């Protein structure tokens, strides 16, 4: 932390407080640099557990520690809250805004880890009817919709309407979709089983849809079959080779592999079918001539940098290098790798040496896992394939270790464990802000339609 | 649960899932009646701990168990989600709506426990600038405002603006205001102390204002002084005899006892100065000729019923009987009292006996307490007056026993204890729905102003 060697310390800007950005920042703790971590939100988000917030197992606070508190003891790091609007790789500046105030931050090295958002493959109007699961607000919105469907069914007297209200469709059978479908099934068939008087929540249909011919594509056949069997035991209907062609308030239209279209009436739809990289990816690509893939991810050099800009790293879900998957480990390892290169070059510069040679980024696959239900998971660790209770215990252990890793917060870990192991759901409280926002926005749309004067500003309030 | 004695079971409708309504419902568990509990929200709310949600100690789920799950095992009770719009004591019906669907519920006995809302004493425009603390959404809104003020201060370069952003004013020095001021002080001066780089959160001013000449009016002088001393040790400025005459986005105007007005610049204001009974109170009063007090509370008969309607009970914060305070114990005891009278009369009727005489409601003061800070509280139990650690332990014990009382959820109690005892704040996650809603509503207001066509509908979206 001393300022002996240089007049000005090397400035690192990190965009994004997700896995990539946070681990890049933490890895620079002992390096003589100033790190500024910029994010739109005030928290790090443990995204793989968002589905547990949506289904009432955890509270949003348990998976979203305040970034400032996580980095409190790292004196060379500061946190800037703001949405990044512009990166200028020629000027070496990042422009962000927070509540109308614009801040321009200069950098010597930049680590961009702005992640991905839900993608509807060009059908953005699906979003209103089938929210994705990328933010805390998404998860609370889904929690309100799932429980709201049961409440509306309880007071409905029309059998068709009641069936529609009790049909839940999860689009996308990757890990998030599988975990979400499993949890809704457990919520309906176990937690809420005796809670209603005119409906039986066990009548709820939970449908897991995917255009692909299999669940959990990243896993091998044995684990896929185990996952599908567990889901079916829970009462989840799995419909594969089924492509969603339309989504509206009352349900969705699906085209099966034989080309025939059919309709599923369902009040509550959840989208976990695809992601698109942060638009900052295209901004960087345009400035540097880097390519992007169909999901908008930047095709980076072997050292995760942009062509001709060896001081700009792109890591995590918004980069594409050899088709690595958009999982936490890729982001964490990418963030740490970028930090190590920056640290090595800062050290070399201070000692008056040449920049060291950069070894290309190599991803170490530590395995992958998905929790299907209480006491059931599937896990792949190297050549080892685990299912059932053993996989579930491994899942629990790894998540516990991760959570304790944040400032050794044993109290949080205990609280999380209790919430998670408790058989009833402690976090079913429904906020109403969604309703207020939706009411206001609907009225706003009506006003604007009635004036027939479309304005560019409409989109900004959504 | 058998239907042997009567063709039709006595129907009890309970309005409100707060302390009064929930305890009335639970007290009817072993009585041969059908109970319908109607509430706008899906949860019971442990309102005395809302301030801990606002300051990031607890998550909303920890103080808001789903009403259905609390009553899951009570076979004679059903829960109906809906806002009550009309009570008709002549027809003996309650009309409620949920997502546009109207339900009319008939009753033989009615227990109205719809509580109170924040009151601004006729200055409703204060609400936007100084939210109260009555609902989960209020608490999350305040959490966002409190943390947002620190974030804005961190990027502000104007000393006056920075001072305004770091000034927090709590209006109302009753138990809620005292607890809130204490928690903000601990958040600023301890939890966040090292989390910022350009500001020192310990510079934050926390002002506790009241027009009355003392803090904690329900307590005796000794406890008031102990509470004030502890608050001042925490760095809270107490300003008494100070009446708020205006509130705007940037601060508030205060008239001191000498009649002089002064201005306090403060970005974040919290209102805990007064309550007004649910408007259902006036509706009942108009129909039955009962009186109401200034806060809109119904002046009830000695048996908590309405004049001429011995089957309609009003309990909790929306009734006034001998000036009993609006605290949980008054609601709980009132709810249980009403349930006991209903149960006794149902039993007498089944046995063909006359209705038993009704003994008037008698409130047993079990004491009152307020937590000032970690390890400090004040408590009055009978003639016993406790301060400091002992009072705090008593406070903790009573709250734990209460929380465990709900379905014996030990896991929840453990989780709550860990969250509460943990020294860092586990629940600082900020949702963004407030911002979306506010943006939409502001734009809506602007539209409507520009059309100069005021509509009654405006209020409904707020």
PDB file of N, CA and C in Angstrom, chain B residues 298-379:
ATOM      1  N   UNK B 298     -62.630   3.642  15.831  1.00  0.00           N
ATOM      2  CA  UNK B 298     -64.030   3.489  16.207  1.00  0.00           C
ATOM      3  C   UNK B 298     -64.155   3.413  17.733  1.00  0.00           C
ATOM      4  N   UNK B 299     -65.087   4.196  18.287  1.00  0.00           N
ATOM      5  CA  UNK B 299     -65.365   4.125  19.724  1.00  0.00           C
ATOM      6  C   UNK B 299     -66.307   2.958  19.947  1.00  0.00           C
ATOM      7  N   UNK B 300     -65.792   1.880  20.526  1.00  0.00           N
ATOM      8  CA  UNK B 300     -66.573   0.647  20.632  1.00  0.00           C
ATOM      9  C   UNK B 300     -67.236   0.519  21.996  1.00  0.00           C
ATOM     10  N   UNK B 301     -68.167  -0.399  22.078  1.00  0.00           N
ATOM     11  CA  UNK B 301     -68.851  -0.731  23.327  1.00  0.00           C
ATOM     12  C   UNK B 301     -67.880  -1.479  24.264  1.00  0.00           C
ATOM     13  N   UNK B 302     -68.272  -1.672  25.509  1.00  0.00           N
ATOM     14  CA  UNK B 302     -67.363  -2.368  26.444  1.00  0.00           C
ATOM     15  C   UNK B 302     -66.972  -3.767  25.966  1.00  0.00           C
ATOM     16  N   UNK B 303     -67.793  -4.389  25.122  1.00  0.00           N
ATOM     17  CA  UNK B 303     -67.439  -5.721  24.605  1.00  0.00           C
ATOM     18  C   UNK B 303     -66.796  -5.645  23.218  1.00  0.00           C
ATOM     19  N   UNK B 304     -66.253  -4.468  22.866  1.00  0.00           N
ATOM     20  CA  UNK B 304     -65.547  -4.227  21.601  1.00  0.00           C
ATOM     21  C   UNK B 304     -66.448  -4.351  20.364  1.00  0.00           C
ATOM     22  N   UNK B 305     -67.779  -4.267  20.563  1.00  0.00           N
ATOM     23  CA  UNK B 305     -68.676  -4.356  19.414  1.00  0.00           C
ATOM     24  C   UNK B 305     -69.211  -2.973  19.062  1.00  0.00           C
ATOM     25  N   UNK B 306     -69.989  -2.938  17.973  1.00  0.00           N
ATOM     26  CA  UNK B 306     -70.588  -1.689  17.532  1.00  0.00           C
ATOM     27  C   UNK B 306     -71.980  -1.553  18.130  1.00  0.00           C
ATOM     28  N   UNK B 307     -72.435  -0.328  18.370  1.00  0.00           N
ATOM     29  CA  UNK B 307     -73.764  -0.112  18.958  1.00  0.00           C
ATOM     30  C   UNK B 307     -74.836  -0.822  18.129  1.00  0.00           C
ATOM     31  N   UNK B 308     -75.620  -1.669  18.783  1.00  0.00           N
ATOM     32  CA  UNK B 308     -76.707  -2.341  18.073  1.00  0.00           C
ATOM     33  C   UNK B 308     -76.273  -3.509  17.214  1.00  0.00           C
ATOM     34  N   UNK B 309     -74.989  -3.799  17.206  1.00  0.00           N
ATOM     35  CA  UNK B 309     -74.486  -4.915  16.384  1.00  0.00           C
ATOM     36  C   UNK B 309     -73.517  -5.737  17.211  1.00  0.00           C
ATOM     37  N   UNK B 310     -74.115  -6.556  18.093  1.00  0.00           N
ATOM     38  CA  UNK B 310     -73.268  -7.301  19.021  1.00  0.00           C
ATOM     39  C   UNK B 310     -72.499  -8.411  18.317  1.00  0.00           C
ATOM     40  N   UNK B 311     -72.732  -8.609  17.026  1.00  0.00           N
ATOM     41  CA  UNK B 311     -71.979  -9.636  16.282  1.00  0.00           C
ATOM     42  C   UNK B 311     -70.808  -9.044  15.486  1.00  0.00           C
ATOM     43  N   UNK B 312     -70.593  -7.724  15.622  1.00  0.00           N
ATOM     44  CA  UNK B 312     -69.492  -7.085  14.886  1.00  0.00           C
ATOM     45  C   UNK B 312     -68.477  -6.511  15.878  1.00  0.00           C
ATOM     46  N   UNK B 313     -67.301  -7.129  15.922  1.00  0.00           N
ATOM     47  CA  UNK B 313     -66.236  -6.695  16.825  1.00  0.00           C
ATOM     48  C   UNK B 313     -65.207  -5.864  16.061  1.00  0.00           C
ATOM     49  N   UNK B 314     -64.698  -4.854  16.716  1.00  0.00           N
ATOM     50  CA  UNK B 314     -63.593  -4.093  16.136  1.00  0.00           C
ATOM     51  C   UNK B 314     -62.440  -4.163  17.135  1.00  0.00           C
ATOM     52  N   UNK B 315     -61.288  -4.652  16.683  1.00  0.00           N
ATOM     53  CA  UNK B 315     -60.171  -4.839  17.606  1.00  0.00           C
ATOM     54  C   UNK B 315     -58.888  -4.233  17.036  1.00  0.00           C
ATOM     55  N   UNK B 316     -57.922  -4.059  17.899  1.00  0.00           N
ATOM     56  CA  UNK B 316     -56.592  -3.616  17.474  1.00  0.00           C
ATOM     57  C   UNK B 316     -56.498  -2.125  17.235  1.00  0.00           C
ATOM     58  N   UNK B 317     -55.615  -1.748  16.309  1.00  0.00           N
ATOM     59  CA  UNK B 317     -55.291  -0.335  16.080  1.00  0.00           C
ATOM     60  C   UNK B 317     -56.457   0.494  15.574  1.00  0.00           C
ATOM     61  N   UNK B 318     -57.521  -0.140  15.081  1.00  0.00           N
ATOM     62  CA  UNK B 318     -58.604   0.680  14.538  1.00  0.00           C
ATOM     63  C   UNK B 318     -59.745   0.907  15.519  1.00  0.00           C
ATOM     64  N   UNK B 319     -59.564   0.443  16.766  1.00  0.00           N
ATOM     65  CA  UNK B 319     -60.609   0.728  17.756  1.00  0.00           C
ATOM     66  C   UNK B 319     -60.058   1.591  18.878  1.00  0.00           C
ATOM     67  N   UNK B 320     -60.957   2.320  19.521  1.00  0.00           N
ATOM     68  CA  UNK B 320     -60.577   3.124  20.678  1.00  0.00           C
ATOM     69  C   UNK B 320     -61.496   2.742  21.831  1.00  0.00           C
ATOM     70  N   UNK B 321     -60.895   2.206  22.858  1.00  0.00           N
ATOM     71  CA  UNK B 321     -61.662   1.878  24.072  1.00  0.00           C
ATOM     72  C   UNK B 321     -60.820   2.361  25.246  1.00  0.00           C
ATOM     73  N   UNK B 322     -61.289   3.347  25.949  1.00  0.00           N
ATOM     74  CA  UNK B 322     -60.561   3.910  27.086  1.00  0.00           C
ATOM     75  C   UNK B 322     -59.145   4.355  26.703  1.00  0.00           C
ATOM     76  N   UNK B 323     -58.969   4.753  25.442  1.00  0.00           N
ATOM     77  CA  UNK B 323     -57.658   5.259  25.029  1.00  0.00           C
ATOM     78  C   UNK B 323     -56.534   4.251  25.060  1.00  0.00           C
ATOM     79  N   UNK B 324     -56.858   2.967  24.925  1.00  0.00           N
ATOM     80  CA  UNK B 324     -55.807   1.942  24.906  1.00  0.00           C
ATOM     81  C   UNK B 324     -54.843   2.220  23.761  1.00  0.00           C
ATOM     82  N   UNK B 325     -53.536   1.959  23.978  1.00  0.00           N
ATOM     83  CA  UNK B 325     -52.551   2.280  22.943  1.00  0.00           C
ATOM     84  C   UNK B 325     -52.605   1.302  21.766  1.00  0.00           C
ATOM     85  N   UNK B 326     -52.081   1.738  20.640  1.00  0.00           N
ATOM     86  CA  UNK B 326     -52.058   0.900  19.440  1.00  0.00           C
ATOM     87  C   UNK B 326     -50.858  -0.017  19.423  1.00  0.00           C
ATOM     88  N   UNK B 327     -50.860  -0.990  20.310  1.00  0.00           N
ATOM     89  CA  UNK B 327     -49.726  -1.918  20.389  1.00  0.00           C
ATOM     90  C   UNK B 327     -50.213  -3.342  20.163  1.00  0.00           C
ATOM     91  N   UNK B 328     -49.257  -4.218  19.877  1.00  0.00           N
ATOM     92  CA  UNK B 328     -49.595  -5.595  19.527  1.00  0.00           C
ATOM     93  C   UNK B 328     -50.453  -6.267  20.600  1.00  0.00           C
ATOM     94  N   UNK B 329     -50.116  -6.056  21.888  1.00  0.00           N
ATOM     95  CA  UNK B 329     -50.836  -6.751  22.951  1.00  0.00           C
ATOM     96  C   UNK B 329     -52.309  -6.377  23.002  1.00  0.00           C
ATOM     97  N   UNK B 330     -52.626  -5.122  22.731  1.00  0.00           N
ATOM     98  CA  UNK B 330     -54.040  -4.718  22.722  1.00  0.00           C
ATOM     99  C   UNK B 330     -54.782  -5.451  21.610  1.00  0.00           C
ATOM    100  N   UNK B 331     -54.131  -5.583  20.459  1.00  0.00           N
ATOM    101  CA  UNK B 331     -54.756  -6.278  19.330  1.00  0.00           C
ATOM    102  C   UNK B 331     -54.909  -7.766  19.621  1.00  0.00           C
ATOM    103  N   UNK B 332     -53.841  -8.375  20.133  1.00  0.00           N
ATOM    104  CA  UNK B 332     -53.879  -9.824  20.418  1.00  0.00           C
ATOM    105  C   UNK B 332     -54.973 -10.133  21.429  1.00  0.00           C
ATOM    106  N   UNK B 333     -54.975  -9.367  22.528  1.00  0.00           N
ATOM    107  CA  UNK B 333     -55.975  -9.641  23.578  1.00  0.00           C
ATOM    108  C   UNK B 333     -57.379  -9.340  23.091  1.00  0.00           C
ATOM    109  N   UNK B 334     -57.529  -8.303  22.276  1.00  0.00           N
ATOM    110  CA  UNK B 334     -58.849  -7.978  21.722  1.00  0.00           C
ATOM    111  C   UNK B 334     -59.342  -9.074  20.791  1.00  0.00           C
ATOM    112  N   UNK B 335     -58.442  -9.576  19.943  1.00  0.00           N
ATOM    113  CA  UNK B 335     -58.813 -10.648  19.018  1.00  0.00           C
ATOM    114  C   UNK B 335     -59.228 -11.907  19.765  1.00  0.00           C
ATOM    115  N   UNK B 336     -58.451 -12.243  20.786  1.00  0.00           N
ATOM    116  CA  UNK B 336     -58.767 -13.450  21.556  1.00  0.00           C
ATOM    117  C   UNK B 336     -60.077 -13.288  22.324  1.00  0.00           C
ATOM    118  N   UNK B 337     -60.295 -12.083  22.849  1.00  0.00           N
ATOM    119  CA  UNK B 337     -61.529 -11.803  23.596  1.00  0.00           C
ATOM    120  C   UNK B 337     -62.737 -11.995  22.693  1.00  0.00           C
ATOM    121  N   UNK B 338     -62.688 -11.420  21.497  1.00  0.00           N
ATOM    122  CA  UNK B 338     -63.806 -11.557  20.557  1.00  0.00           C
ATOM    123  C   UNK B 338     -64.044 -13.027  20.231  1.00  0.00           C
ATOM    124  N   UNK B 339     -62.954 -13.762  19.998  1.00  0.00           N
ATOM    125  CA  UNK B 339     -63.076 -15.180  19.656  1.00  0.00           C
ATOM    126  C   UNK B 339     -63.726 -15.956  20.799  1.00  0.00           C
ATOM    127  N   UNK B 340     -63.345 -15.616  22.044  1.00  0.00           N
ATOM    128  CA  UNK B 340     -63.916 -16.333  23.186  1.00  0.00           C
ATOM    129  C   UNK B 340     -65.413 -16.085  23.316  1.00  0.00           C
ATOM    130  N   UNK B 341     -65.834 -14.828  23.089  1.00  0.00           N
ATOM    131  CA  UNK B 341     -67.272 -14.541  23.160  1.00  0.00           C
ATOM    132  C   UNK B 341     -68.029 -15.311  22.080  1.00  0.00           C
ATOM    133  N   UNK B 342     -67.476 -15.306  20.852  1.00  0.00           N
ATOM    134  CA  UNK B 342     -68.141 -16.027  19.752  1.00  0.00           C
ATOM    135  C   UNK B 342     -68.235 -17.510  20.085  1.00  0.00           C
ATOM    136  N   UNK B 343     -67.118 -18.069  20.572  1.00  0.00           N
ATOM    137  CA  UNK B 343     -67.089 -19.502  20.889  1.00  0.00           C
ATOM    138  C   UNK B 343     -68.112 -19.840  21.972  1.00  0.00           C
ATOM    139  N   UNK B 344     -68.190 -19.012  23.019  1.00  0.00           N
ATOM    140  CA  UNK B 344     -69.126 -19.282  24.120  1.00  0.00           C
ATOM    141  C   UNK B 344     -70.555 -19.249  23.623  1.00  0.00           C
ATOM    142  N   UNK B 345     -70.862 -18.311  22.737  1.00  0.00           N
ATOM    143  CA  UNK B 345     -72.234 -18.194  22.262  1.00  0.00           C
ATOM    144  C   UNK B 345     -72.599 -19.324  21.294  1.00  0.00           C
ATOM    145  N   UNK B 346     -71.635 -19.760  20.497  1.00  0.00           N
ATOM    146  CA  UNK B 346     -71.895 -20.889  19.598  1.00  0.00           C
ATOM    147  C   UNK B 346     -72.175 -22.150  20.418  1.00  0.00           C
ATOM    148  N   UNK B 347     -71.374 -22.346  21.465  1.00  0.00           N
ATOM    149  CA  UNK B 347     -71.565 -23.511  22.334  1.00  0.00           C
ATOM    150  C   UNK B 347     -72.936 -23.465  23.001  1.00  0.00           C
ATOM    151  N   UNK B 348     -73.301 -22.278  23.549  1.00  0.00           N
ATOM    152  CA  UNK B 348     -74.589 -22.126  24.232  1.00  0.00           C
ATOM    153  C   UNK B 348     -75.735 -22.407  23.266  1.00  0.00           C
ATOM    154  N   UNK B 349     -75.628 -21.879  22.061  1.00  0.00           N
ATOM    155  CA  UNK B 349     -76.668 -22.075  21.061  1.00  0.00           C
ATOM    156  C   UNK B 349     -76.845 -23.548  20.734  1.00  0.00           C
ATOM    157  N   UNK B 350     -75.722 -24.264  20.589  1.00  0.00           N
ATOM    158  CA  UNK B 350     -75.790 -25.679  20.232  1.00  0.00           C
ATOM    159  C   UNK B 350     -76.456 -26.487  21.336  1.00  0.00           C
ATOM    160  N   UNK B 351     -76.213 -26.044  22.574  1.00  0.00           N
ATOM    161  CA  UNK B 351     -76.818 -26.768  23.694  1.00  0.00           C
ATOM    162  C   UNK B 351     -78.208 -26.249  24.009  1.00  0.00           C
ATOM    163  N   UNK B 352     -78.715 -25.335  23.204  1.00  0.00           N
ATOM    164  CA  UNK B 352     -80.059 -24.803  23.406  1.00  0.00           C
ATOM    165  C   UNK B 352     -80.172 -23.860  24.580  1.00  0.00           C
ATOM    166  N   UNK B 353     -79.036 -23.338  25.058  1.00  0.00           N
ATOM    167  CA  UNK B 353     -79.078 -22.419  26.194  1.00  0.00           C
ATOM    168  C   UNK B 353     -79.135 -20.972  25.715  1.00  0.00           C
ATOM    169  N   UNK B 354     -79.420 -20.075  26.658  1.00  0.00           N
ATOM    170  CA  UNK B 354     -79.384 -18.647  26.341  1.00  0.00           C
ATOM    171  C   UNK B 354     -77.939 -18.218  26.128  1.00  0.00           C
ATOM    172  N   UNK B 355     -77.795 -17.094  25.422  1.00  0.00           N
ATOM    173  CA  UNK B 355     -76.460 -16.527  25.276  1.00  0.00           C
ATOM    174  C   UNK B 355     -75.893 -16.158  26.632  1.00  0.00           C
ATOM    175  N   UNK B 356     -74.664 -16.512  26.920  1.00  0.00           N
ATOM    176  CA  UNK B 356     -74.102 -16.124  28.220  1.00  0.00           C
ATOM    177  C   UNK B 356     -73.890 -14.597  28.280  1.00  0.00           C
ATOM    178  N   UNK B 357     -73.910 -14.087  29.502  1.00  0.00           N
ATOM    179  CA  UNK B 357     -73.606 -12.663  29.732  1.00  0.00           C
ATOM    180  C   UNK B 357     -72.200 -12.343  29.217  1.00  0.00           C
ATOM    181  N   UNK B 358     -72.030 -11.148  28.639  1.00  0.00           N
ATOM    182  CA  UNK B 358     -70.686 -10.774  28.175  1.00  0.00           C
ATOM    183  C   UNK B 358     -69.971  -9.921  29.222  1.00  0.00           C
ATOM    184  N   UNK B 359     -68.841 -10.407  29.681  1.00  0.00           N
ATOM    185  CA  UNK B 359     -68.011  -9.573  30.558  1.00  0.00           C
ATOM    186  C   UNK B 359     -67.263  -8.573  29.683  1.00  0.00           C
ATOM    187  N   UNK B 360     -67.153  -7.330  30.140  1.00  0.00           N
ATOM    188  CA  UNK B 360     -66.463  -6.345  29.292  1.00  0.00           C
ATOM    189  C   UNK B 360     -64.991  -6.716  29.075  1.00  0.00           C
ATOM    190  N   UNK B 361     -64.429  -6.198  27.969  1.00  0.00           N
ATOM    191  CA  UNK B 361     -63.015  -6.437  27.656  1.00  0.00           C
ATOM    192  C   UNK B 361     -62.124  -5.750  28.674  1.00  0.00           C
ATOM    193  N   UNK B 362     -61.190  -6.505  29.221  1.00  0.00           N
ATOM    194  CA  UNK B 362     -60.205  -5.924  30.137  1.00  0.00           C
ATOM    195  C   UNK B 362     -58.813  -6.185  29.597  1.00  0.00           C
ATOM    196  N   UNK B 363     -58.075  -5.112  29.428  1.00  0.00           N
ATOM    197  CA  UNK B 363     -56.720  -5.232  28.893  1.00  0.00           C
ATOM    198  C   UNK B 363     -55.728  -5.473  30.024  1.00  0.00           C
ATOM    199  N   UNK B 364     -54.916  -6.496  29.868  1.00  0.00           N
ATOM    200  CA  UNK B 364     -53.853  -6.757  30.836  1.00  0.00           C
ATOM    201  C   UNK B 364     -52.550  -6.209  30.277  1.00  0.00           C
ATOM    202  N   UNK B 365     -52.026  -5.188  30.906  1.00  0.00           N
ATOM    203  CA  UNK B 365     -50.773  -4.600  30.423  1.00  0.00           C
ATOM    204  C   UNK B 365     -49.615  -5.497  30.816  1.00  0.00           C
ATOM    205  N   UNK B 366     -49.055  -6.196  29.818  1.00  0.00           N
ATOM    206  CA  UNK B 366     -47.935  -7.100  30.100  1.00  0.00           C
ATOM    207  C   UNK B 366     -46.615  -6.348  30.080  1.00  0.00           C
ATOM    208  N   UNK B 367     -46.689  -5.047  29.863  1.00  0.00           N
ATOM    209  CA  UNK B 367     -45.456  -4.272  29.823  1.00  0.00           C
ATOM    210  C   UNK B 367     -45.156  -3.809  28.422  1.00  0.00           C
ATOM    211  N   UNK B 368     -44.151  -2.955  28.307  1.00  0.00           N
ATOM    212  CA  UNK B 368     -43.752  -2.511  26.977  1.00  0.00           C
ATOM    213  C   UNK B 368     -42.246  -2.341  26.951  1.00  0.00           C
ATOM    214  N   UNK B 369     -41.709  -2.401  25.754  1.00  0.00           N
ATOM    215  CA  UNK B 369     -40.266  -2.341  25.623  1.00  0.00           C
ATOM    216  C   UNK B 369     -39.878  -1.723  24.286  1.00  0.00           C
ATOM    217  N   UNK B 370     -38.676  -1.186  24.256  1.00  0.00           N
ATOM    218  CA  UNK B 370     -38.136  -0.677  23.002  1.00  0.00           C
ATOM    219  C   UNK B 370     -36.655  -1.006  22.975  1.00  0.00           C
ATOM    220  N   UNK B 371     -36.185  -1.516  21.826  1.00  0.00           N
ATOM    221  CA  UNK B 371     -34.769  -1.791  21.700  1.00  0.00           C
ATOM    222  C   UNK B 371     -34.086  -0.539  21.169  1.00  0.00           C
ATOM    223  N   UNK B 372     -33.054  -0.087  21.842  1.00  0.00           N
ATOM    224  CA  UNK B 372     -32.381   1.142  21.401  1.00  0.00           C
ATOM    225  C   UNK B 372     -31.204   0.808  20.506  1.00  0.00           C
ATOM    226  N   UNK B 373     -30.437  -0.196  20.893  1.00  0.00           N
ATOM    227  CA  UNK B 373     -29.278  -0.586  20.087  1.00  0.00           C
ATOM    228  C   UNK B 373     -28.928  -2.009  20.493  1.00  0.00           C
ATOM    229  N   UNK B 374     -27.926  -2.544  19.804  1.00  0.00           N
ATOM    230  CA  UNK B 374     -27.412  -3.864  20.170  1.00  0.00           C
ATOM    231  C   UNK B 374     -27.054  -3.856  21.652  1.00  0.00           C
ATOM    232  N   UNK B 375     -27.635  -4.774  22.397  1.00  0.00           N
ATOM    233  CA  UNK B 375     -27.375  -4.943  23.832  1.00  0.00           C
ATOM    234  C   UNK B 375     -28.000  -3.865  24.719  1.00  0.00           C
ATOM    235  N   UNK B 376     -28.775  -2.943  24.136  1.00  0.00           N
ATOM    236  CA  UNK B 376     -29.452  -1.941  24.966  1.00  0.00           C
ATOM    237  C   UNK B 376     -30.940  -1.891  24.649  1.00  0.00           C
ATOM    238  N   UNK B 377     -31.752  -1.959  25.677  1.00  0.00           N
ATOM    239  CA  UNK B 377     -33.188  -1.757  25.496  1.00  0.00           C
ATOM    240  C   UNK B 377     -33.724  -1.104  26.754  1.00  0.00           C
ATOM    241  N   UNK B 378     -34.984  -0.662  26.691  1.00  0.00           N
ATOM    242  CA  UNK B 378     -35.685  -0.255  27.908  1.00  0.00           C
ATOM    243  C   UNK B 378     -36.958  -1.088  27.975  1.00  0.00           C
ATOM    244  N   UNK B 379     -37.310  -1.490  29.192  1.00  0.00           N
ATOM    245  CA  UNK B 379     -38.490  -2.338  29.347  1.00  0.00           C
ATOM    246  C   UNK B 379     -39.206  -2.000  30.638  1.00  0.00           C
TER     247      UNK B 379
END
